[in-house]
């Protein structure tokens, strides 16, 4: 046990393990709130020392080893792990479970896969220790000044964590409510954070498509398009991502004097949470087509060899601008709004399905509430989602709620024009178009799924159901016989 730790035993009410940017910012945020004394630990002590030197005002209680770290915490000991998801997290959990006691709480604040969280919770709880997978959104700034926090884990751990998390979370501008709620048991917090990121992918790709269409359709410069986004940010599209888009587009590269966006390589990275959202949706049978297209659009961008080989493929005339730029920009704005509604609708569908599958009692209205500030997808219209679930807790699809149905009704003609233009001009708009196809699929009275059932029955005797009577049927296709009822 380090000298430092033994001399400050049991002093801290909360600890942070892992002092990279997110961890150290979260520790500083915790330390800045009245009533908190924060214990810190990092694998390399030099990093701990750096933080101690840079932020003496935080009054951190530092330890050089896990024994000292545990001793510096009051019981129930509560520690937030902020290390890289995966093996790093498991290594820290192993160390903490050695020095913690039953009743203590380990919080994983990283972007862990929710199925890993469920497994870890099972393992750690066998020792009587609580394990709380917690989604934390808002990046470095959010960690320091107020993130949106999505904890899972037991009700008992929430008793301890609730006040601490409430003290550091962002507060919603509308009512000052802290952006944190106990999402549900075991992996529920990380599941909801994963969906948040899926929606984030969709939102970002939609904004990218809007920018590309406007640039190629009107010839406006990035700085001029920045003004358009800034203007959109005063209306129904107001959101953090729209706001930062204006700033990104306005940025000039110091070296070349070009708009920075023109100098950045057009290959988007991804750390995996978007893909997890889609993988999980496939398992749950939930069509999150907009999110999937957003993930695939990043994959396509990052295939330079294929893109180079395909550049010679035929497309429409490159030379093109729209006749009425203002009208086109207004259409793109409407298409963005409608597609964004679909992204949220699909994301909430997945939350409902995940909650049913894993036995979580997730309050959808509360989730929309805690996304109102602090997180990356914070947006004005999240209040409308809370209202929609308050009006109808059993709402089967967010897009069918009166407010959103009307919003899409008002936008749909523009949306169709934008998707048609994109297709006619050879401009990829995968999330705009897939969201529209989803919307039309959802509202269709009849779908060609009937034909697919016929095909399946033809080649595989997979059977089908009829519109006019109950039962399961198979047609003897070669003998021209009609249906044979096989079972009820
Ligand atoms: C957040 C972000 C954060 C992170 C993502 C981005 O809510 O604060 O979502 O978690 O920026 O990991 O992921 P990609 O690297 O996959 O875009």
Coordinates of C-alpha atoms and ligand atoms in Angstrom, one line a residue:
X1 CA 0.0 0.0 0.0
X2 CA 1.4 3.4 -0.9
X3 CA 2.3 5.9 1.8
X4 CA -0.1 8.4 0.2
X5 CA -3.0 6.0 0.2
X6 CA -2.6 4.8 3.8
X7 CA -2.5 8.3 5.1
X8 CA -5.8 9.2 3.5
X9 CA -7.7 5.9 4.1
X10 CA -11.4 5.9 3.5
X11 CA -11.5 9.6 2.6
X12 CA -13.0 9.5 -0.9
X13 CA -16.6 8.8 -1.8
X14 CA -15.8 8.0 -5.4
X15 CA -12.8 6.7 -7.4
X16 CA -11.7 6.9 -11.0
X17 CA -9.5 4.3 -12.6
X18 CA -7.9 5.2 -15.9
X19 CA -6.7 8.8 -16.3
X20 CA -6.6 9.3 -20.1
X21 CA -8.5 12.4 -21.3
X22 CA -12.0 11.0 -20.6
X23 CA -11.1 9.6 -17.2
X24 CA -9.2 12.7 -16.0
X25 CA -11.9 15.0 -17.2
X26 CA -14.6 12.9 -15.4
X27 CA -12.5 12.9 -12.2
X28 CA -12.1 16.7 -12.4
X29 CA -15.8 17.1 -13.0
X30 CA -16.6 14.9 -9.9
X31 CA -14.0 16.7 -7.8
X32 CA -15.6 20.1 -8.7
X33 CA -19.0 19.2 -7.2
X34 CA -19.7 19.8 -3.5
X35 CA -19.6 16.7 -1.4
X36 CA -17.3 14.7 -3.6
X37 CA -13.8 13.6 -2.7
X38 CA -12.2 11.7 -5.6
X39 CA -9.7 8.9 -5.4
X40 CA -7.6 8.3 -8.6
X41 CA -5.6 5.5 -9.9
X42 CA -3.8 5.0 -13.2
X43 CA -1.6 2.0 -14.4
X44 CA 1.4 4.3 -14.9
X45 CA 1.8 6.6 -11.9
X46 CA 3.4 9.3 -13.9
X47 CA 0.0 10.1 -15.4
X48 CA -1.5 10.3 -11.9
X49 CA 1.3 12.7 -10.9
X50 CA 0.7 14.8 -13.9
X51 CA -3.0 15.2 -13.0
X52 CA -2.1 16.0 -9.4
X53 CA 0.3 18.7 -10.4
X54 CA -2.0 20.2 -13.0
X55 CA -5.1 20.2 -10.8
X56 CA -4.2 20.7 -7.2
X57 CA -7.6 22.4 -6.7
X58 CA -9.3 19.1 -7.3
X59 CA -8.0 17.7 -4.0
X60 CA -7.5 14.2 -5.5
X61 CA -6.6 11.3 -3.3
X62 CA -4.0 9.4 -5.3
X63 CA -2.8 5.9 -5.0
X64 CA 0.0 4.0 -6.7
X65 CA -1.6 0.5 -6.4
X66 CA -5.0 -1.1 -6.1
X67 CA -4.7 -1.9 -2.4
X68 CA -4.1 1.8 -1.7
X69 CA -6.9 2.8 -4.0
X70 CA -9.4 0.6 -2.2
X71 CA -8.2 1.8 1.1
X72 CA -8.7 5.4 0.1
X73 CA -12.4 4.8 -0.6
X74 CA -15.3 4.9 1.9
X75 CA -17.6 1.9 1.9
X76 CA -19.5 1.0 -0.1
X77 CA -16.4 1.6 -2.3
X78 CA -17.4 3.1 -5.6
X79 CA -15.0 3.2 -8.6
X80 CA -15.6 4.3 -12.2
X81 CA -13.4 2.5 -14.7
X82 CA -12.5 4.7 -17.7
X83 CA -10.2 2.5 -19.7
X84 CA -10.3 1.1 -23.2
X85 CA -13.2 -1.3 -23.7
X86 CA -12.3 -4.9 -24.0
X87 CA -9.3 -6.6 -22.4
X88 CA -8.2 -3.5 -20.6
X89 CA -11.6 -3.3 -18.8
X90 CA -11.4 -7.0 -17.8
X91 CA -7.9 -6.5 -16.4
X92 CA -9.1 -3.6 -14.2
X93 CA -12.2 -5.5 -13.1
X94 CA -10.0 -8.5 -12.0
X95 CA -7.8 -6.1 -9.9
X96 CA -10.7 -4.3 -8.3
X97 CA -12.6 -7.5 -7.4
X98 CA -9.4 -8.6 -5.5
X99 CA -9.4 -5.5 -3.3
X100 CA -13.1 -4.7 -3.1
X101 CA -15.6 -6.3 -0.8
X102 CA -19.3 -7.4 -1.1
X103 CA -21.5 -4.4 -1.4
X104 CA -18.9 -2.3 -3.2
X105 CA -19.6 -0.9 -6.7
X106 CA -17.6 -1.1 -9.9
X107 CA -18.8 1.2 -12.7
X108 CA -17.6 0.7 -16.3
X109 CA -17.9 4.1 -17.9
X110 CA -16.4 3.0 -21.2
X111 CA -18.2 2.2 -24.5
X112 CA -18.5 -1.6 -23.7
X113 CA -20.6 -3.9 -25.7
X114 CA -23.8 -4.5 -23.7
X115 CA -23.5 -8.3 -24.0
X116 CA -20.0 -8.1 -22.4
X117 CA -21.5 -6.0 -19.7
X118 CA -24.2 -8.6 -19.0
X119 CA -21.5 -11.3 -18.7
X120 CA -19.3 -9.1 -16.5
X121 CA -22.2 -8.2 -14.2
X122 CA -22.9 -12.0 -13.8
X123 CA -19.2 -12.7 -12.9
X124 CA -18.7 -9.7 -10.6
X125 CA -22.0 -10.1 -8.8
X126 CA -21.0 -13.7 -7.8
X127 CA -18.6 -12.0 -5.5
X128 CA -21.4 -9.8 -4.0
X129 CA -19.9 -6.8 -5.8
X130 CA -22.1 -4.6 -7.9
X131 CA -21.1 -4.0 -11.5
X132 CA -22.7 -1.1 -13.3
X133 CA -22.2 -0.7 -17.1
X134 CA -22.7 3.0 -17.7
X135 CA -23.0 4.8 -21.0
X136 CA -21.4 8.2 -20.8
X137 CA -21.9 10.5 -23.7
X138 CA -20.5 13.9 -24.5
X139 CA -16.9 13.4 -25.4
X140 CA -14.1 15.1 -23.5
X141 CA -16.0 18.3 -23.0
X142 CA -19.0 16.5 -21.7
X143 CA -16.9 14.4 -19.3
X144 CA -15.5 17.7 -17.8
X145 CA -18.6 19.9 -17.8
X146 CA -21.5 17.6 -17.8
X147 CA -22.2 14.4 -19.8
X148 CA -25.4 12.5 -20.4
X149 CA -25.2 9.4 -18.2
X150 CA -26.9 6.0 -18.9
X151 CA -26.3 3.6 -16.0
X152 CA -27.5 0.0 -15.9
X153 CA -26.9 -2.3 -12.9
X154 CA -28.8 -3.1 -9.7
X155 CA -31.3 -0.9 -7.9
X156 CA -29.1 -1.0 -4.8
X157 CA -26.1 0.4 -6.6
X158 CA -28.3 3.2 -8.0
X159 CA -29.0 4.3 -4.4
X160 CA -25.3 5.2 -4.1
X161 CA -24.6 6.3 -7.7
X162 CA -27.8 8.3 -8.3
X163 CA -26.7 11.4 -6.2
X164 CA -23.1 11.2 -7.5
X165 CA -24.2 11.0 -11.2
X166 CA -26.8 13.7 -10.7
X167 CA -24.1 16.0 -9.4
X168 CA -22.0 15.7 -12.5
X169 CA -24.5 15.2 -15.3
X170 CA -25.5 17.9 -17.8
X171 CA -28.7 19.7 -17.0
X172 CA -31.5 20.1 -19.6
X173 CA -31.9 23.7 -20.5
X174 CA -35.7 23.5 -20.4
X175 CA -36.1 22.4 -16.8
X176 CA -32.7 22.1 -15.2
X177 CA -33.2 18.3 -14.8
X178 CA -29.9 16.3 -14.7
X179 CA -29.4 14.1 -17.7
X180 CA -29.2 10.8 -16.0
X181 CA -31.6 8.0 -15.1
X182 CA -31.3 4.4 -14.0
X183 CA -31.9 2.9 -17.4
X184 CA -32.5 -0.7 -16.3
X185 CA -30.6 -3.7 -14.9
X186 CA -27.2 -5.2 -16.0
X187 CA -26.4 -4.2 -19.6
X188 CA -29.3 -1.8 -20.1
X189 CA -27.2 1.3 -19.8
X190 CA -24.6 0.2 -22.3
X191 CA -27.4 -1.0 -24.6
X192 CA -29.0 2.4 -24.6
X193 CA -25.7 4.1 -25.1
X194 CA -25.1 1.8 -28.1
X195 CA -28.4 2.9 -29.6
X196 CA -27.5 6.5 -28.9
X197 CA -24.4 6.0 -31.0
X198 CA -26.3 4.2 -33.7
X199 CA -28.6 7.3 -34.0
X200 CA -25.4 9.4 -33.9
X201 CA -24.1 7.6 -36.9
X202 CA -27.3 8.1 -38.8
X203 CA -27.5 11.8 -37.8
X204 CA -24.0 12.5 -38.9
X205 CA -24.4 10.7 -42.2
X206 CA -27.6 12.6 -42.9
X207 CA -25.9 15.8 -42.3
X208 CA -23.1 14.7 -44.6
X209 CA -25.6 13.9 -47.3
X210 CA -27.3 17.2 -46.9
X211 CA -24.0 19.0 -47.2
X212 CA -23.0 17.0 -50.3
X213 CA -26.3 17.6 -52.1
X214 CA -26.2 21.3 -51.4
X215 CA -22.6 21.6 -52.4
X216 CA -23.0 19.7 -55.6
X217 CA -26.5 21.0 -56.4
X218 CA -25.9 24.7 -55.8
X219 CA -22.1 25.1 -56.0
X220 CA -22.1 26.9 -52.6
X221 CA -18.8 26.9 -50.8
X222 CA -18.3 25.1 -47.4
X223 CA -18.3 28.5 -45.7
X224 CA -21.6 29.4 -47.4
X225 CA -23.0 26.0 -46.4
X226 CA -21.8 26.7 -42.8
X227 CA -24.2 29.7 -42.8
X228 CA -27.0 27.5 -44.0
X229 CA -26.4 25.0 -41.1
X230 CA -26.1 27.9 -38.6
X231 CA -29.5 29.1 -39.9
X232 CA -31.0 25.6 -39.6
X233 CA -29.7 25.5 -36.0
X234 CA -32.1 28.2 -35.0
X235 CA -35.1 26.0 -36.0
X236 CA -36.6 22.6 -35.5
X237 CA -33.2 21.0 -36.5
X238 CA -31.4 22.7 -33.6
X239 CA -28.9 20.2 -32.3
X240 CA -25.3 19.9 -31.3
X241 CA -24.3 18.0 -34.5
X242 CA -25.8 20.7 -36.7
X243 CA -24.0 23.4 -34.6
X244 CA -20.6 21.7 -34.9
X245 CA -21.2 21.0 -38.6
X246 CA -21.3 24.8 -39.2
X247 CA -18.0 25.2 -37.3
X248 CA -16.3 22.4 -39.2
X249 CA -17.4 23.7 -42.6
X250 CA -16.2 27.2 -41.7
X251 CA -12.7 26.1 -40.7
X252 CA -9.9 27.0 -43.0
X253 CA -6.8 24.9 -43.2
X254 CA -3.9 27.0 -41.9
X255 CA -1.4 25.4 -44.2
X256 CA -3.1 25.6 -47.6
X257 CA -5.8 28.2 -47.0
X258 CA -8.4 25.8 -48.3
X259 CA -11.6 24.9 -46.5
X260 CA -10.4 22.3 -44.0
X261 CA -13.2 19.9 -45.1
X262 CA -11.5 19.8 -48.6
X263 CA -8.2 18.8 -47.1
X264 CA -9.5 16.0 -44.8
X265 CA -9.3 12.5 -46.4
X266 CA -12.8 11.4 -47.1
X267 CA -12.5 8.0 -45.3
X268 CA -14.6 7.9 -42.2
X269 CA -13.4 5.9 -39.2
X270 CA -15.5 3.9 -36.7
X271 CA -14.9 2.4 -33.4
X272 CA -17.6 -0.1 -33.6
X273 CA -20.7 1.0 -31.7
X274 CA -22.6 1.8 -34.9
X275 CA -21.9 -1.7 -36.2
X276 CA -23.0 -3.2 -32.8
X277 CA -26.3 -1.3 -33.1
X278 CA -26.9 -2.9 -36.4
X279 CA -25.7 -6.4 -35.4
X280 CA -28.0 -6.3 -32.4
X281 CA -30.9 -5.0 -34.5
X282 CA -30.4 -8.0 -36.9
X283 CA -30.5 -10.4 -34.0
X284 CA -33.7 -8.7 -32.7
X285 CA -35.3 -8.5 -36.1
X286 CA -35.6 -4.7 -36.0
X287 CA -35.2 -2.8 -39.3
X288 CA -32.8 0.0 -38.4
X289 CA -32.1 0.6 -42.1
X290 CA -31.0 4.2 -41.8
X291 CA -28.5 3.4 -39.1
X292 CA -27.2 0.4 -41.1
X293 CA -26.8 2.6 -44.2
X294 CA -24.9 5.1 -42.1
X295 CA -22.5 2.4 -40.9
X296 CA -22.1 1.0 -44.4
X297 CA -21.5 4.5 -45.8
X298 CA -18.5 4.8 -43.6
X299 CA -17.3 1.4 -44.7
X300 CA -17.7 2.3 -48.4
X301 CA -15.8 5.5 -47.8
X302 CA -12.9 3.6 -46.4
X303 CA -12.4 1.3 -49.4
X304 CA -9.9 3.4 -51.5
X305 CA -8.9 0.6 -53.9
X306 CA -12.5 -0.2 -54.8
X307 CA -13.4 3.5 -55.1
X308 CA -10.5 4.1 -57.4
X309 CA -11.4 1.1 -59.6
X310 CA -15.0 2.2 -59.7
X311 CA -14.4 5.9 -60.6
X312 CA -14.6 5.0 -64.3
X313 CA -18.1 3.5 -64.0
X314 CA -20.9 5.2 -65.8
X315 CA -23.1 7.9 -64.1
X316 CA -25.1 10.9 -65.1
X317 CA -23.6 14.1 -66.4
X318 CA -21.3 15.7 -63.8
X319 CA -22.2 19.2 -64.9
X320 CA -25.3 20.1 -63.0
X321 CA -26.8 22.7 -60.7
X322 CA -30.3 23.1 -59.6
X323 CA -32.5 25.8 -61.1
X324 CA -33.7 27.2 -57.8
X325 CA -31.1 26.9 -55.2
X326 CA -33.1 28.3 -52.3
X327 CA -36.0 25.9 -53.0
X328 CA -33.6 23.0 -53.2
X329 CA -31.9 24.0 -49.9
X330 CA -35.3 24.2 -48.3
X331 CA -36.2 20.7 -49.6
X332 CA -32.9 19.3 -48.3
X333 CA -33.7 20.8 -44.9
X334 CA -37.1 19.1 -44.9
X335 CA -35.6 15.8 -46.1
X336 CA -33.1 16.0 -43.3
X337 CA -35.8 16.5 -40.7
X338 CA -37.9 13.7 -41.9
X339 CA -35.0 11.3 -42.2
X340 CA -33.9 12.2 -38.7
X341 CA -37.3 11.4 -37.3
X342 CA -37.0 7.9 -38.9
X343 CA -33.5 7.5 -37.4
X344 CA -34.9 8.1 -33.9
X345 CA -38.0 6.0 -34.6
X346 CA -35.8 3.1 -35.6
X347 CA -33.5 3.6 -32.7
X348 CA -36.4 3.6 -30.2
X349 CA -37.9 0.5 -31.9
X350 CA -34.6 -1.3 -31.1
X351 CA -34.8 -0.1 -27.5
X352 CA -38.3 -1.5 -27.1
X353 CA -37.2 -4.8 -28.7
X354 CA -34.0 -5.0 -26.6
X355 CA -35.9 -4.3 -23.4
X356 CA -38.4 -7.1 -24.2
X357 CA -35.6 -9.5 -25.1
X358 CA -33.4 -8.8 -22.1
X359 CA -36.1 -8.1 -19.5
X360 CA -35.4 -4.5 -18.9
X361 CA -38.0 -2.0 -17.9
X362 CA -36.8 1.0 -20.0
X363 CA -38.8 4.2 -19.8
X364 CA -38.5 5.6 -23.4
X365 CA -39.6 9.1 -22.4
X366 CA -36.9 9.2 -19.7
X367 CA -34.3 8.2 -22.3
X368 CA -35.3 11.0 -24.6
X369 CA -35.1 13.3 -21.6
X370 CA -31.6 12.4 -20.6
X371 CA -30.5 12.9 -24.2
X372 CA -31.6 16.5 -24.1
X373 CA -28.2 17.8 -22.9
X374 CA -24.6 16.6 -22.6
X375 CA -24.7 13.9 -25.2
X376 CA -23.7 14.0 -28.9
X377 CA -27.2 13.6 -30.3
X378 CA -28.7 16.3 -28.1
X379 CA -31.4 18.1 -30.0
X380 CA -34.4 20.4 -29.6
X381 CA -36.9 17.8 -30.8
X382 CA -36.1 15.3 -28.0
X383 CA -38.7 17.0 -25.9
X384 CA -41.2 15.9 -28.5
X385 CA -40.2 12.3 -28.1
X386 CA -40.7 12.5 -24.3
X387 CA -44.1 14.1 -25.0
X388 CA -45.0 11.4 -27.5
X389 CA -44.3 8.5 -25.0
X390 CA -46.1 10.4 -22.2
X391 CA -49.2 10.7 -24.4
X392 CA -49.0 7.1 -25.4
X393 CA -46.6 4.9 -23.5
X394 CA -47.5 1.9 -25.8
X395 CA -46.7 3.9 -28.9
X396 CA -45.8 1.2 -31.5
X397 CA -43.6 3.5 -33.7
X398 CA -42.4 6.9 -32.9
X399 CA -43.0 8.2 -36.4
X400 CA -46.8 7.4 -36.0
X401 CA -47.1 9.8 -33.0
X402 CA -49.3 12.8 -34.0
X403 CA -46.5 15.4 -33.8
X404 CA -44.0 13.3 -35.9
X405 CA -46.6 12.0 -38.3
X406 CA -47.5 15.6 -39.0
X407 CA -43.9 16.7 -39.3
X408 CA -43.2 14.0 -41.9
X409 CA -46.4 14.7 -43.7
X410 CA -45.3 18.3 -44.0
X411 CA -41.8 17.2 -45.3
X412 CA -42.5 14.2 -47.4
X413 CA -43.0 15.9 -50.8
X414 CA -39.7 17.7 -50.4
X415 CA -38.1 14.5 -49.1
X416 CA -39.2 12.6 -52.3
X417 CA -37.9 15.4 -54.5
X418 CA -34.5 15.3 -52.8
X419 CA -34.2 11.5 -53.1
X420 CA -35.3 11.6 -56.8
X421 CA -32.8 14.4 -57.5
X422 CA -30.0 12.5 -55.7
X423 CA -30.8 9.3 -57.8
X424 CA -31.1 11.3 -61.0
X425 CA -27.9 13.1 -60.5
X426 CA -25.9 10.2 -59.2
X427 CA -25.3 11.6 -55.7
X428 CA -25.2 9.0 -53.0
X429 CA -27.8 9.7 -50.4
X430 CA -28.1 6.3 -48.7
X431 CA -29.7 7.4 -45.4
X432 CA -32.1 9.9 -47.1
X433 CA -33.3 7.2 -49.5
X434 CA -33.3 4.2 -47.2
X435 CA -35.3 6.2 -44.6
X436 CA -37.8 7.1 -47.2
X437 CA -38.1 3.5 -48.4
X438 CA -38.6 2.5 -44.8
X439 CA -41.3 5.1 -44.3
X440 CA -43.1 4.0 -47.4
X441 CA -42.7 0.3 -46.5
X442 CA -44.1 1.0 -43.0
X443 CA -47.2 2.8 -44.4
X444 CA -47.9 0.5 -47.3
X445 CA -51.2 -1.3 -47.2
X446 CA -49.8 -4.4 -49.1
X447 CA -46.2 -5.4 -49.4
X448 CA -44.6 -7.8 -51.9
X449 CA -43.8 -9.9 -48.9
X450 CA -46.8 -12.0 -50.1
X451 CA -44.9 -12.9 -53.2
X452 CA -41.9 -13.8 -51.2
X453 CA -44.0 -16.1 -49.1
X454 CA -45.2 -17.7 -52.3
X455 CA -41.7 -18.2 -53.6
X456 CA -40.6 -19.7 -50.2
X457 CA -43.5 -22.1 -50.3
X458 CA -42.7 -23.0 -54.0
X459 CA -39.1 -24.0 -53.5
X460 CA -39.1 -25.0 -49.9
X461 CA -42.6 -25.8 -48.8
X462 CA -42.1 -23.1 -46.1
X463 CA -45.9 -22.5 -46.0
X464 CA -47.8 -19.3 -45.8
X465 CA -50.8 -17.8 -44.1
X466 CA -53.9 -16.4 -45.9
X467 CA -55.6 -13.0 -45.7
X468 CA -59.1 -14.6 -45.6
X469 CA -58.9 -17.5 -43.1
X470 CA -56.8 -18.7 -40.2
X471 CA -54.3 -21.6 -40.5
X472 CA -51.0 -22.4 -42.2
X473 CA -51.1 -23.4 -45.9
X474 CA -48.9 -25.1 -48.5
X475 CA -49.7 -25.2 -52.2
X476 CA -49.0 -28.3 -54.3
X477 CA -47.5 -26.2 -57.0
X478 CA -46.8 -28.8 -59.7
X479 CA -50.2 -30.5 -59.5
X480 CA -52.1 -27.2 -59.7
X481 CA -53.8 -28.0 -56.4
X482 CA -54.7 -25.1 -54.3
X483 CA -53.9 -24.8 -50.6
X484 CA -53.5 -27.6 -48.2
X485 CA -54.0 -26.7 -44.6
X486 CA -51.0 -28.2 -42.7
X487 CA -51.6 -26.9 -39.2
X488 CA -53.4 -24.1 -37.2
Ligands
LIG1 C1 -20.3 10.0 -27.3 C2 -19.7 9.5 -28.5 C3 -18.5 8.7 -28.1 C4 -17.5 8.5 -29.3 C5 -17.9 7.5 -30.2 C6 -17.7 7.8 -31.6 O1 -21.5 9.7 -27.1 O2 -19.7 10.8 -26.5 O3 -20.6 8.6 -29.2 O4 -18.9 7.6 -27.5 O5 -17.2 9.7 -29.9 O6 -17.2 6.4 -29.8 O7 -17.5 6.6 -32.3 P1 -16.9 6.4 -33.7 O8 -15.4 6.5 -33.5 O9 -17.3 5.0 -34.0 O10 -17.4 7.4 -34.6

